[in-house]
Tab-separated table of C-alpha atoms in Angstrom:
chain	number	residue	atom	x	y	z
A	1102	MET	CA	295.334	293.370	240.347
A	1103	SER	CA	296.228	293.278	236.689
A	1104	ARG	CA	298.315	296.126	235.465
A	1105	VAL	CA	297.595	298.815	232.904
A	1106	PHE	CA	299.624	299.930	230.170
A	1107	LYS	CA	299.727	302.843	228.192
A	1108	LEU	CA	300.245	303.098	224.476
A	1109	LYS	CA	301.134	306.279	222.941
A	1110	SER	CA	300.524	307.337	219.207
A	1111	SER	CA	302.577	309.041	216.755
A	1112	ASP	CA	300.414	312.345	217.064
A	1113	ASN	CA	300.812	312.264	221.223
A	1114	GLU	CA	297.566	310.443	222.349
A	1115	THR	CA	297.576	308.073	224.906
A	1116	PHE	CA	295.539	305.184	225.346
A	1117	GLU	CA	295.210	302.966	228.530
A	1118	VAL	CA	294.858	299.539	228.058
A	1119	GLU	CA	294.341	296.586	230.631
A	1120	GLU	CA	296.818	293.878	230.786
A	1121	ALA	CA	294.852	291.011	228.974
A	1122	ALA	CA	293.934	293.409	226.170
A	1123	ALA	CA	297.627	294.531	226.158
A	1124	LEU	CA	299.595	291.209	226.237
A	1125	LEU	CA	297.834	290.141	222.783
A	1126	SER	CA	300.679	292.039	221.433
A	1127	GLU	CA	303.970	290.171	221.527
A	1128	THR	CA	306.014	293.539	221.227
A	1129	ILE	CA	304.080	294.347	224.225
A	1130	LYS	CA	304.834	291.140	226.120
A	1131	SER	CA	308.321	291.451	225.570
A	1132	SER	CA	308.867	295.099	226.342
A	1133	SER	CA	310.002	296.045	229.870
A	1134	SER	CA	307.974	298.910	230.342
A	1135	THR	CA	304.411	299.583	230.335
A	1136	GLU	CA	304.400	302.681	228.389
A	1137	ILE	CA	305.253	302.038	224.784
A	1138	THR	CA	305.126	304.553	221.879
A	1139	VAL	CA	303.965	303.314	218.687
A	1140	PRO	CA	305.918	305.204	216.006
A	1141	ASN	CA	304.260	306.012	213.030
A	1142	VAL	CA	300.783	305.131	213.749
A	1143	LYS	CA	298.291	307.841	214.617
A	1144	ALA	CA	295.561	307.939	217.519
A	1145	GLU	CA	292.646	307.064	215.067
A	1146	ILE	CA	294.504	303.977	213.811
A	1147	LEU	CA	296.029	302.911	217.435
A	1148	GLY	CA	292.282	303.606	218.869
A	1149	LYS	CA	291.013	300.761	216.520
A	1150	VAL	CA	293.866	298.718	217.438
A	1151	VAL	CA	293.146	298.877	221.097
A	1152	GLU	CA	289.479	298.105	220.239
A	1153	TRP	CA	290.167	295.099	218.767
A	1154	CYS	CA	292.567	293.633	221.724
A	1155	ASN	CA	289.944	295.157	224.333
A	1156	LYS	CA	287.315	293.163	222.085
A	1157	HIS	CA	289.426	289.809	221.955
A	1158	ALA	CA	290.342	289.818	225.765
A	1159	GLU	CA	287.137	289.888	226.935
A	1160	SER	CA	285.623	287.210	224.633
A	1161	GLU	CA	286.225	283.899	225.994
A	1162	ASP	CA	285.585	281.829	222.557
A	1163	THR	CA	287.253	283.463	219.863
A	1164	LYS	CA	285.685	280.917	217.340
A	1165	ASP	CA	282.181	282.185	218.637
A	1166	GLN	CA	280.035	283.443	216.045
A	1167	LEU	CA	279.309	286.655	217.315
A	1168	ILE	CA	282.935	287.706	217.684
A	1169	LYS	CA	283.591	286.337	213.827
A	1170	GLU	CA	280.855	288.957	212.866
A	1171	TRP	CA	282.429	291.635	214.644
A	1172	ASP	CA	285.673	290.755	213.384
A	1173	ALA	CA	284.015	290.928	209.893
A	1174	GLU	CA	283.014	293.992	210.542
A	1175	PHE	CA	286.056	295.195	212.014
A	1176	VAL	CA	288.066	294.822	208.707
A	1177	SER	CA	285.284	296.186	206.347
A	1178	VAL	CA	287.192	299.404	206.424
A	1179	ASP	CA	288.499	301.609	203.359
A	1180	GLN	CA	292.008	300.023	202.000
A	1181	HIS	CA	293.945	303.362	203.134
A	1182	VAL	CA	292.792	302.430	206.574
A	1183	LEU	CA	293.145	298.906	206.199
A	1184	PHE	CA	296.961	298.992	205.294
A	1185	LYS	CA	297.348	301.522	208.079
A	1186	LEU	CA	295.708	298.800	210.379
A	1187	ILE	CA	298.290	296.212	209.242
A	1188	THR	CA	301.403	298.335	209.671
A	1189	ALA	CA	300.562	298.808	213.350
A	1190	ALA	CA	299.244	295.484	214.252
A	1191	ASP	CA	302.350	294.152	212.595
A	1192	TYR	CA	304.626	296.549	214.780
A	1193	LEU	CA	302.710	295.190	217.734
A	1194	GLN	CA	303.131	291.749	216.605
A	1195	ILE	CA	299.468	291.111	216.937
A	1196	LYS	CA	299.376	287.713	214.989
A	1197	GLU	CA	295.427	287.067	214.571
A	1198	LEU	CA	294.867	290.665	213.732
A	1199	VAL	CA	297.511	290.883	211.024
A	1200	ASP	CA	296.125	287.394	209.771
A	1201	GLN	CA	292.577	289.017	209.799
A	1202	LEU	CA	293.356	292.234	208.054
A	1203	THR	CA	295.810	290.306	205.488
A	1204	GLN	CA	293.010	288.152	204.842
A	1205	ARG	CA	290.819	291.030	204.131
A	1206	VAL	CA	293.132	292.427	201.577
A	1207	GLY	CA	293.718	288.985	199.745
A	1208	ASP	CA	289.800	288.526	199.745
A	1209	MET	CA	289.521	292.002	198.098
A	1210	ILE	CA	292.245	291.124	195.402
A	1211	LYS	CA	290.810	287.690	194.478
A	1212	ALA	CA	287.207	289.560	194.448
A	1213	LYS	CA	288.763	292.072	192.312
A	1214	THR	CA	287.492	295.145	193.881
A	1215	LEU	CA	291.084	296.061	194.623
A	1216	LYS	CA	294.101	295.891	191.977
A	1217	THR	CA	297.490	295.275	193.109
A	1218	VAL	CA	298.482	297.793	190.483
A	1219	GLU	CA	296.316	300.453	192.344
A	1220	MET	CA	298.489	299.712	195.434
A	1221	THR	CA	301.652	300.841	193.968
A	1222	TYR	CA	301.701	303.007	191.028
A	1223	PRO	CA	298.287	303.989	190.389
A	1224	THR	CA	299.152	305.589	186.726
A	1225	PHE	CA	301.397	303.009	185.768
A	1226	ASN	CA	299.490	300.761	183.335
A	1227	VAL	CA	301.498	297.066	183.437
A	1228	GLU	CA	298.423	295.282	181.856
A	1229	ARG	CA	300.362	293.958	178.964
A	1230	GLU	CA	303.167	292.584	181.034
A	1231	VAL	CA	300.585	290.960	183.166
A	1232	GLN	CA	298.826	289.572	180.257
A	1233	GLU	CA	301.857	288.121	178.683
A	1234	GLU	CA	303.287	286.562	182.033
A	1235	LEU	CA	299.659	284.970	182.400
A	1236	LYS	CA	299.950	283.821	179.288
A	1237	SER	CA	303.480	282.194	179.648
A	1238	LEU	CA	302.487	280.503	182.762
A	1239	GLY	CA	299.222	278.864	180.963
A	1240	PHE	CA	296.521	280.708	182.848
B	1439	MET	CA	299.514	306.499	197.023
B	1440	ASP	CA	302.415	304.011	197.073
B	1441	MET	CA	300.249	301.590	199.864
B	1442	ILE	CA	301.810	298.307	199.157
B	1443	ASN	CA	305.350	299.684	199.816
B	1444	MET	CA	304.671	300.943	203.439
B	1445	LEU	CA	304.009	297.306	204.364
B	1446	PRO	CA	306.993	295.165	205.388
B	1447	VAL	CA	307.332	292.338	202.752
B	1448	GLU	CA	306.007	289.319	205.070
B	1449	CYS	CA	302.776	291.197	205.262
B	1450	ILE	CA	302.896	291.593	201.637
B	1451	SER	CA	303.451	287.528	201.173
B	1452	LEU	CA	300.615	286.792	203.647
B	1453	ILE	CA	298.204	289.285	201.584
B	1454	ILE	CA	299.232	287.417	198.228
B	1455	SER	CA	299.087	284.004	199.904
B	1456	PHE	CA	295.421	284.703	200.838
B	1457	THR	CA	294.325	285.203	196.868
B	1458	SER	CA	295.055	282.613	194.293
B	1459	PRO	CA	297.971	281.119	192.396
B	1460	ARG	CA	296.885	283.518	189.316
B	1461	ASP	CA	296.689	286.393	191.368
B	1462	ALA	CA	300.087	285.903	192.668
B	1463	CYS	CA	301.535	285.625	189.247
B	1464	ARG	CA	299.592	289.014	188.234
B	1465	SER	CA	301.233	290.792	191.387
B	1466	SER	CA	304.941	289.642	190.570
B	1467	VAL	CA	304.764	291.634	187.453
B	1468	VAL	CA	303.493	294.779	189.131
B	1469	SER	CA	306.569	295.899	190.859
B	1470	PRO	CA	309.755	294.561	192.398
B	1471	VAL	CA	308.511	294.450	196.002
B	1472	LEU	CA	305.361	292.689	194.730
B	1473	ARG	CA	307.584	290.407	192.751
B	1474	ILE	CA	309.807	289.351	195.623
B	1475	ALA	CA	306.762	288.898	197.565
B	1476	GLY	CA	304.844	287.112	195.351
B	1477	ASP	CA	307.256	284.726	194.316
B	1478	SER	CA	308.408	283.761	197.626
B	1479	ASP	CA	308.092	280.128	198.986
B	1480	PHE	CA	306.194	281.287	201.745
B	1481	VAL	CA	303.443	282.045	199.178
B	1482	TRP	CA	303.285	278.935	197.038
B	1483	GLU	CA	303.745	276.876	199.971
B	1484	ARG	CA	300.471	277.927	201.029
B	1485	PHE	CA	298.958	277.026	197.393
B	1486	LEU	CA	300.595	273.586	197.232
B	1487	PRO	CA	298.578	270.867	198.832
B	1488	GLN	CA	299.115	270.557	202.985
B	1489	ASP	CA	300.608	267.166	202.076
B	1490	TYR	CA	302.966	267.988	199.528
B	1491	GLU	CA	305.951	267.011	200.676
B	1492	GLN	CA	304.940	263.068	201.725
B	1493	ILE	CA	303.341	262.963	198.363
B	1494	ILE	CA	306.596	263.857	196.652
B	1495	SER	CA	308.817	261.889	198.756
B	1496	GLN	CA	307.000	258.690	196.983
B	1497	SER	CA	308.323	259.895	193.757
B	1498	PRO	CA	311.652	258.665	191.986
B	1499	SER	CA	312.688	262.270	191.362
B	1500	SER	CA	311.785	263.440	195.066
B	1501	SER	CA	315.431	264.948	195.061
B	1502	SER	CA	314.971	267.726	192.346
B	1503	LEU	CA	311.861	268.195	193.045
B	1504	ASN	CA	312.454	269.012	196.611
B	1505	SER	CA	315.568	271.383	195.404
B	1506	MET	CA	313.002	273.693	193.121
B	1507	SER	CA	311.663	276.829	194.576
B	1508	LYS	CA	307.903	276.091	195.454
B	1509	LYS	CA	306.844	278.387	192.791
B	1510	ASN	CA	308.601	275.969	190.198
B	1511	LEU	CA	307.555	272.845	192.054
B	1512	TYR	CA	304.020	274.315	191.799
B	1513	PHE	CA	304.052	274.922	188.073
B	1514	ARG	CA	306.096	271.567	187.817
B	1515	LEU	CA	303.403	269.613	189.085
B	1516	CYS	CA	300.682	271.368	187.171
B	1517	SER	CA	302.451	270.151	183.722
B	1518	HIS	CA	304.053	267.067	184.724
B	1519	PRO	CA	302.451	264.528	186.698
B	1520	ILE	CA	304.548	262.500	189.019
B	1521	ILE	CA	304.366	258.732	189.477
B	1522	ILE	CA	303.839	257.481	192.792
B	1523	SER	CA	302.401	254.667	194.972
B	1524	ASN	CA	304.988	252.039	193.494
B	1525	GLY	CA	304.229	253.172	189.981
B	1526	ASN	CA	300.371	252.690	190.155
B	1527	MET	CA	299.265	256.210	189.974
B	1528	SER	CA	300.266	259.764	188.983
B	1529	PHE	CA	299.778	262.982	190.882
B	1530	ALA	CA	299.481	266.340	189.327
B	1531	LEU	CA	297.948	269.833	190.379
B	1532	GLU	CA	295.219	271.750	188.783
B	1533	LYS	CA	296.670	275.050	187.809
B	1534	GLN	CA	293.941	277.474	188.969
B	1535	SER	CA	293.305	275.914	192.186
B	1536	GLY	CA	296.043	273.698	193.527
B	1537	LYS	CA	293.839	270.950	193.990
B	1538	LYS	CA	295.198	267.354	193.472
B	1539	CYS	CA	294.354	265.063	190.380
B	1540	TYR	CA	295.084	261.788	190.582
B	1541	MET	CA	295.331	258.923	187.774
B	1542	VAL	CA	295.002	255.005	188.513
B	1543	CYS	CA	297.027	253.077	186.359
B	1544	ALA	CA	296.009	250.425	184.601
B	1545	ARG	CA	297.400	247.782	186.604
B	1546	GLY	CA	296.110	249.799	189.656
B	1547	LEU	CA	292.337	249.071	188.419
B	1548	THR	CA	290.239	246.130	188.869
B	1549	ILE	CA	289.975	244.932	185.490
B	1550	ALA	CA	287.403	241.729	185.317
B	1551	TRP	CA	289.529	238.929	183.726
B	1552	GLY	CA	292.406	241.132	183.556
B	1553	ASP	CA	294.784	238.443	184.389
B	1554	THR	CA	293.392	236.271	181.513
B	1555	PRO	CA	296.060	236.351	178.819
B	1556	ALA	CA	293.129	235.265	176.184
B	1557	TYR	CA	291.185	238.118	177.349
B	1558	TRP	CA	293.529	241.153	178.343
B	1559	HIS	CA	297.497	241.602	177.684
B	1560	TRP	CA	299.873	243.864	179.032
B	1561	ILE	CA	301.915	245.824	176.868
B	1562	THR	CA	304.367	248.971	177.267
B	1563	LEU	CA	303.410	252.211	174.932
B	1564	PRO	CA	306.215	255.060	174.843
B	1565	HIS	CA	303.361	257.459	175.115
B	1566	SER	CA	302.050	256.339	178.417
B	1567	ARG	CA	303.182	257.723	181.504
B	1568	PHE	CA	303.031	254.193	183.302
B	1569	ALA	CA	305.441	251.228	182.761
B	1570	GLU	CA	302.102	249.146	181.095
B	1571	VAL	CA	298.622	249.659	179.811
B	1572	ALA	CA	295.902	246.979	179.262
B	1573	GLU	CA	295.097	246.101	175.708
B	1574	LEU	CA	291.803	243.928	175.382
B	1575	LYS	CA	291.697	241.190	172.915
B	1576	LEU	CA	288.365	240.093	173.227
B	1577	VAL	CA	285.775	239.784	176.396
B	1578	TRP	CA	282.205	239.946	176.742
B	1579	TRP	CA	282.376	240.841	180.225
B	1580	LEU	CA	283.795	244.240	180.805
B	1581	ASP	CA	284.085	245.601	183.921
B	1582	ILE	CA	286.781	248.178	185.148
B	1583	LYS	CA	286.884	249.802	188.371
B	1584	ALA	CA	289.068	252.220	190.353
B	1585	CYS	CA	288.851	252.749	193.977
B	1586	ILE	CA	290.084	255.902	195.489
B	1587	GLU	CA	290.687	256.890	199.166
B	1588	THR	CA	288.394	260.209	199.571
B	1589	LYS	CA	291.303	261.279	202.229
B	1590	ASP	CA	293.667	261.563	199.350
B	1591	LEU	CA	291.917	264.212	197.521
B	1592	SER	CA	291.108	267.793	197.962
B	1593	PRO	CA	288.471	268.594	200.696
B	1594	GLY	CA	285.336	270.806	199.394
B	1595	THR	CA	285.801	270.048	195.851
B	1596	THR	CA	283.702	268.686	193.169
B	1597	TYR	CA	285.815	265.879	191.297
B	1598	ALA	CA	284.991	264.145	187.909
B	1599	ALA	CA	286.448	261.037	187.218
B	1600	TYR	CA	287.399	260.217	183.250
B	1601	LEU	CA	288.114	256.688	181.723
B	1602	VAL	CA	291.350	257.443	179.792
B	1603	TYR	CA	291.899	255.121	177.087
B	1604	GLN	CA	292.581	254.538	173.136
B	1605	LEU	CA	290.625	252.544	170.842
B	1606	SER	CA	292.953	250.188	168.308
B	1607	GLN	CA	291.776	250.132	164.375
B	1608	HIS	CA	290.084	246.711	164.625
B	1609	ARG	CA	288.221	247.519	167.493
B	1610	TYR	CA	284.515	246.535	167.776
B	1611	GLY	CA	281.420	246.641	170.246
B	1612	PHE	CA	282.301	250.016	172.028
B	1613	GLU	CA	279.725	251.931	169.753
B	1614	SER	CA	277.160	251.005	172.149
B	1615	PRO	CA	276.657	252.262	175.536
B	1616	LEU	CA	278.569	251.030	178.746
B	1617	VAL	CA	277.316	251.828	182.179
B	1618	SER	CA	279.452	254.404	184.116
B	1619	ARG	CA	278.834	254.181	187.849
B	1620	ILE	CA	280.269	256.439	190.942
B	1621	SER	CA	279.534	255.246	194.525
B	1622	TYR	CA	281.022	255.498	198.035
B	1623	GLN	CA	281.622	252.454	199.934
B	1624	GLN	CA	280.197	253.656	203.353
B	1625	SER	CA	277.291	255.315	201.772
B	1626	ASP	CA	274.161	254.548	199.517
B	1627	VAL	CA	275.197	257.149	197.347
B	1628	VAL	CA	275.521	255.708	193.938
B	1629	THR	CA	275.382	257.592	190.579
B	1630	VAL	CA	274.949	255.909	187.170
B	1631	HIS	CA	275.151	257.129	183.913
B	1632	SER	CA	275.688	255.737	180.457
B	1633	VAL	CA	278.718	256.341	177.977
B	1634	ILE	CA	279.916	255.545	174.950
B	1635	LEU	CA	283.561	255.007	174.047
B	1636	ASP	CA	283.264	255.074	170.332
B	1637	PRO	CA	280.140	257.118	169.037
B	1638	ARG	CA	279.428	257.161	165.559
B	1639	PRO	CA	279.509	259.872	164.380
B	1640	PRO	CA	282.445	261.093	166.822
B	1641	ARG	CA	280.472	263.196	169.470
B	1642	PRO	CA	282.405	265.567	171.611
B	1643	ARG	CA	281.707	263.683	175.087
B	1644	ALA	CA	284.504	261.370	174.067
B	1645	ARG	CA	287.257	263.481	173.735
B	1646	ASP	CA	291.081	264.179	172.805
B	1647	ARG	CA	293.374	264.585	176.067
B	1648	GLY	CA	296.117	265.835	173.741
B	1649	ASP	CA	298.733	263.605	175.414
B	1650	GLY	CA	298.052	260.743	173.113
B	1651	TRP	CA	294.847	259.625	174.830
B	1652	ILE	CA	290.880	259.881	174.634
B	1653	GLU	CA	288.793	260.250	177.963
B	1654	VAL	CA	285.216	259.871	178.667
B	1655	GLU	CA	283.444	261.195	181.776
B	1656	ILE	CA	282.344	258.372	184.082
B	1657	GLY	CA	280.713	260.710	186.479
B	1658	GLU	CA	281.321	263.368	189.430
B	1659	PHE	CA	281.537	263.345	192.836
B	1660	PHE	CA	281.828	265.733	195.945
B	1661	VAL	CA	284.515	265.276	198.395
B	1662	GLU	CA	283.681	266.907	201.844
B	1663	GLN	CA	286.064	266.604	204.039
B	1664	GLY	CA	288.447	264.324	202.690
B	1665	ASP	CA	289.516	262.420	206.047
B	1666	ASP	CA	285.908	260.459	206.333
B	1667	ASP	CA	288.069	257.287	205.604
B	1668	ASP	CA	285.726	256.628	202.707
B	1669	VAL	CA	286.420	255.291	199.411
B	1670	VAL	CA	285.084	256.443	196.055
B	1671	GLU	CA	284.512	253.731	193.135
B	1672	CYS	CA	284.479	254.494	189.656
B	1673	SER	CA	283.792	251.926	187.119
B	1674	VAL	CA	282.357	250.941	183.825
B	1675	LYS	CA	280.814	248.050	182.798
B	1676	GLU	CA	278.955	246.067	179.903
B	1677	VAL	CA	278.598	242.578	180.034
B	1678	SER	CA	276.053	241.695	176.801
B	1679	ASN	CA	277.917	241.919	173.639
B	1680	SER	CA	281.795	241.009	172.572
B	1681	LYS	CA	284.195	243.931	172.282
B	1682	ARG	CA	287.713	244.277	171.199
B	1683	GLY	CA	290.452	246.858	170.805
B	1684	LEU	CA	290.097	248.822	173.884
B	1685	ILE	CA	293.422	250.101	175.541
B	1686	VAL	CA	293.250	251.479	178.987
B	1687	GLU	CA	295.832	253.885	180.234
B	1688	GLY	CA	293.971	254.259	183.580
B	1689	ILE	CA	291.152	256.445	185.633
B	1690	GLU	CA	291.804	259.757	186.340
B	1691	VAL	CA	290.180	262.034	188.860
B	1692	ARG	CA	290.445	265.907	188.845
B	1693	PRO	CA	288.469	268.740	189.913
B	1694	LYS	CA	285.416	269.611	187.546
B	1695	GLY	CA	285.032	272.402	185.394
B	1696	ILE	CA	287.490	275.009	186.681
């Protein structure tokens, strides 16, 4: 009989998660309780993380093409959502999810659809410093 | 919205490690947090080749290389090729991609009649990276070949091979074409071109490397996996007229046209 875990978001919504999905999280794995509150993570985001865990727990072979496509869809979200998902996945220590999400951000930076400068100080223009640094390194 | 500062620095480093050396350098200028993440050994170890430690261990300067930060090591290997393989090869990185570049020195090449002093002699030149270079006195049968194991190269890469050489003042016979050839030992794939080492008037194909040597492209080849246990042969050959005055530094392979 598998255990059921209860994950509580910062806005007090509770998600019930089956053991196989829940144990994808190292944080949950090493917790002594089956009720875990995830601070700073709202229901909208926690729900998506639970969805990912459920999907990955039910799929036997994670190298399957279908799940790769599902994963690709999963990370194709707005950058604000992406960053919140990373925070949640990192807190819950779900390594594969963190890898997928951070890879997605990395790809966006490489494809120049996301600039690192936008992620920090949107009104701060550092382009000149950036060009000087690149030039000094021979790029 | 200060998105990136809400992430732990380990996540930021992970993100940057999925970009490129150039993107990592860009990021480092933007904010203190990005600089810490972007300059980290974690990130730059991902940009270095997987087997970099094993390669560096063959170099006489391995202890000073090992004491550098991974970022400094990366840039060092891009600008200062290291000598490995008992002095027979040099190793460097291509800056944009971190892919491997090798030069096989003249002693590591198969040079027909190379051990016959009447035809070739071996000299030391200050601007060579190697202990010796081969100088051609006179030969009809010119056949110079490099064999490179594909497992040493970066997978998923189109490489080009170059003859790195100089021509002395009293050179003769290199105005005509040589046959340049790339082949794999284990398959039937062969590409053949012709190259002219001493074009008159000088043409852009034979070009100045900026390190005291000139080079000409022998051909290109694609490395799929790199663990296929195969060997690529890159050669130039001309056997129908007499030639003299060629100085061979080596044959280099590096990623094509990045």
